[in-house]
XYZ file of C-alpha atoms in Angstrom:
252
model
C 15.955 -26.842 21.698
C 15.947 -24.667 18.622
C 17.144 -21.089 18.965
C 14.804 -18.242 18.101
C 17.183 -17.172 15.324
C 16.918 -20.599 13.689
C 13.128 -20.547 13.960
C 13.069 -17.096 12.353
C 15.379 -18.267 9.583
C 13.176 -21.246 8.807
C 10.031 -19.114 8.942
C 11.537 -16.565 6.569
C 12.571 -19.309 4.134
C 9.091 -20.810 4.162
C 7.587 -17.339 3.764
C 9.693 -16.678 0.669
C 8.733 -20.024 -0.864
C 4.983 -19.465 -0.559
C 4.965 -15.750 -1.374
C 3.447 -14.948 -4.749
C 2.928 -11.217 -4.441
C 4.766 -8.592 -2.434
C 4.922 -5.971 0.276
C 6.626 -2.609 0.816
C 9.999 -3.488 2.301
C 10.917 0.152 2.858
C 10.836 3.740 1.682
C 13.511 6.222 0.637
C 13.112 9.997 0.866
C 14.595 11.899 -2.089
C 16.673 8.869 -3.015
C 18.212 8.423 0.440
C 17.245 8.041 4.118
C 15.931 4.467 4.028
C 13.116 3.591 6.457
C 11.985 -0.010 6.866
C 8.402 -0.941 6.023
C 6.059 -3.594 7.321
C 7.851 -6.867 6.561
C 5.257 -9.621 7.257
C 7.929 -11.790 8.866
C 7.385 -9.706 12.031
C 4.759 -12.320 12.951
C 7.385 -15.012 13.535
C 9.463 -13.087 16.060
C 9.068 -13.888 19.747
C 6.513 -11.602 21.380
C 7.815 -8.085 21.839
C 10.996 -8.606 19.816
C 9.931 -7.678 16.278
C 11.816 -4.724 14.755
C 10.243 -1.299 15.243
C 9.416 0.077 11.789
C 7.301 2.747 10.106
C 5.228 0.076 8.352
C 1.991 -1.079 9.946
C 1.902 -4.723 11.013
C -0.794 -6.859 9.385
C -1.768 -10.498 9.080
C -0.570 -10.738 5.479
C 2.082 -13.374 6.043
C 0.986 -15.053 2.794
C 1.592 -11.748 0.959
C -2.107 -11.975 0.243
C -4.733 -9.385 -0.575
C -7.953 -7.784 0.607
C -10.847 -8.882 -1.577
C -13.881 -6.751 -2.537
C -16.136 -8.617 -0.133
C -14.046 -7.031 2.663
C -14.402 -3.444 1.424
C -16.800 -2.720 4.288
C -14.218 -3.945 6.802
C -11.377 -1.870 8.229
C -9.041 -4.443 6.650
C -9.204 -2.423 3.415
C -7.519 0.528 5.129
C -4.120 -0.981 5.979
C -4.501 -4.715 5.241
C -5.794 -7.569 7.369
C -6.075 -6.813 11.121
C -3.420 -4.097 10.757
C -2.043 -2.356 13.824
C -0.185 0.928 14.005
C 3.532 1.172 13.364
C 5.696 2.517 16.172
C 8.063 4.755 14.181
C 7.879 7.211 11.289
C 9.260 8.092 7.894
C 10.630 11.627 8.293
C 10.172 13.888 5.287
C 9.186 17.412 4.290
C 6.348 18.658 2.151
C 7.448 18.449 -1.481
C 9.789 15.502 -0.914
C 9.640 12.384 -3.080
C 8.932 9.069 -1.406
C 10.156 5.942 -3.208
C 8.338 2.777 -2.177
C 10.391 -0.401 -2.536
C 8.369 -3.570 -3.037
C 10.245 -6.783 -2.340
C 8.770 -8.254 -5.555
C 5.735 -8.051 -7.797
C 4.409 -10.549 -10.397
C 4.146 -9.268 -13.971
C 0.692 -10.843 -14.354
C -0.745 -8.607 -11.617
C -1.426 -5.461 -13.638
C -3.376 -2.552 -12.225
C -3.332 0.905 -10.659
C -1.092 2.276 -7.920
C -2.813 4.772 -5.616
C -1.502 6.873 -2.717
C -3.561 8.360 0.107
C -2.752 10.250 3.295
C -4.652 10.483 6.562
C -3.831 12.927 9.386
C -3.487 11.273 12.779
C -4.394 14.345 14.877
C -1.817 13.182 17.387
C 0.585 10.274 17.352
C 0.049 7.816 14.511
C 1.507 5.157 16.792
C -1.808 5.192 18.649
C -4.071 5.284 15.573
C -6.441 2.543 14.473
C -7.162 1.616 10.874
C -10.860 2.303 11.260
C -10.303 5.824 12.618
C -8.331 7.141 9.628
C -9.854 9.414 6.980
C -8.134 9.112 3.599
C -7.352 11.765 0.989
C -6.006 10.648 -2.384
C -2.789 12.497 -3.343
C -1.593 10.576 -6.406
C -2.611 7.786 -8.725
C -1.578 5.980 -11.884
C -3.144 3.247 -13.975
C -3.081 2.311 -17.629
C -0.082 3.729 -19.495
C -0.836 2.484 -23.000
C -2.376 -0.265 -25.056
C -5.244 -2.607 -24.513
C -5.897 -6.264 -23.705
C -3.856 -6.351 -21.399
C -1.901 -3.162 -22.008
C 1.011 -1.548 -20.172
C 0.360 -0.369 -16.623
C 2.113 1.459 -13.827
C 2.756 -1.937 -12.261
C 4.874 -2.794 -15.322
C 6.831 0.408 -14.699
C 7.244 -0.602 -11.058
C 8.795 -3.913 -12.102
C 11.060 -2.213 -14.671
C 12.242 0.235 -11.989
C 13.509 -2.440 -9.606
C 10.088 -2.816 -7.949
C 9.857 0.855 -6.970
C 7.143 3.469 -7.217
C 7.351 7.197 -6.388
C 4.901 9.534 -4.709
C 5.444 13.233 -4.039
C 4.237 14.713 -0.755
C 2.122 17.756 -1.672
C 4.388 20.813 -1.571
C 2.086 22.917 0.615
C 0.929 20.150 2.954
C 0.706 21.227 6.567
C 3.372 19.766 8.832
C 2.183 16.983 11.092
C 1.766 13.263 11.597
C 0.116 11.262 8.834
C -0.365 7.710 7.692
C 0.399 7.215 4.021
C -1.547 4.443 2.312
C 0.235 3.033 -0.746
C -1.864 0.532 -2.686
C -1.745 -1.706 -5.736
C -4.982 -3.156 -7.093
C -4.345 -6.271 -9.188
C -6.894 -6.758 -11.958
C -6.048 -10.168 -13.424
C -9.204 -11.658 -11.875
C -11.293 -8.496 -11.826
C -13.609 -9.467 -14.679
C -15.450 -11.523 -12.064
C -17.319 -10.182 -9.058
C -15.039 -10.250 -6.008
C -12.072 -10.931 -8.277
C -10.007 -7.749 -7.832
C -7.101 -7.982 -5.391
C -6.234 -4.965 -3.211
C -2.791 -4.757 -1.621
C -2.869 -1.746 0.767
C 0.339 -0.864 2.617
C 0.336 1.731 5.414
C 3.308 3.586 6.883
C 3.567 6.377 9.444
C 4.826 9.650 7.984
C 6.039 12.684 9.913
C 5.877 15.701 7.594
C 7.968 18.790 8.264
C 8.439 22.006 6.357
C 6.523 25.258 6.137
C 3.338 24.066 4.415
C 0.058 25.380 5.761
C -2.609 23.472 3.804
C -4.441 20.760 5.722
C -6.140 17.943 3.831
C -9.900 18.144 3.424
C -12.160 15.837 5.381
C -11.193 12.453 4.056
C -12.968 9.200 3.304
C -13.097 6.267 5.731
C -11.447 3.140 4.402
C -14.785 1.360 4.388
C -16.129 3.931 1.908
C -13.199 4.029 -0.532
C -14.549 1.419 -2.937
C -17.488 -0.808 -3.736
C -17.185 -4.203 -5.362
C -19.109 -2.951 -8.433
C -17.022 0.185 -9.105
C -15.964 0.302 -12.778
C -12.283 0.218 -11.758
C -12.846 -2.761 -9.453
C -15.039 -4.868 -11.739
C -12.907 -4.607 -14.893
C -11.987 -7.022 -17.688
C -8.250 -6.775 -18.250
C -8.349 -9.113 -21.230
C -10.764 -7.309 -23.534
C -10.420 -4.240 -25.738
C -10.230 -0.906 -23.869
C -8.625 2.502 -24.305
C -8.880 3.843 -20.756
C -9.232 2.724 -17.170
C -11.338 4.440 -14.470
C -9.140 4.552 -11.360
C -11.416 3.818 -8.401
C -11.726 5.734 -5.170
C -12.479 9.344 -4.251
C -11.351 12.280 -6.363
C -7.675 13.181 -6.500
C -6.841 16.082 -4.144
C -4.571 18.743 -5.631
C -5.250 21.562 -3.170
C -1.762 21.488 -1.612
C 0.307 20.978 -4.757
């Protein structure tokens, strides 16, 4: 009879072979204090034995994406059938979070967007559909055209990392942070954009007093015809309209 460790080893090897995209393996706070993210290999552990992490668990074992035809589903919030993480990243308002992707293909150019949602209690008991999202940072096209240089190129050049700063005046409390890449290589066609949302629980400390405004449900973040979702990466352009609600700067 095979041991569970051997089964996990084989599952992880198979997972690596079929993976074409990536996931957030973990997060550092101010360049230290590593917290593990939502490694999709959790699915292959025996029931109840998967590591407890700050990353939400989702059915993205293929490192796949959420397509525009699922924008009205709660899958767009934290990935497919995501369930709440059982621990937190601990940080203070004003700290820098560095998201470490395990990998990312250089053909998958597009924006990187960060949102937060207050849990109004323990995030460990939250559901994806109950969260209301406020956009706190975003990046897209850096320069050029057809296909141009994007923040995803910078992510690859920086050892598959991307930074986000917690707003300096953000009120202390429990939040979910939603870190997302939207890949545009197929976005010239309807339903061709690929969204890769990653959610992690975040416990914010410090002396901030500014609460986020009423946020946007995941199911209302995007439509499949938004200019930043239906976008031809391979034609001439000088700008890119980052999709989603307006950027919130009220606690910066």
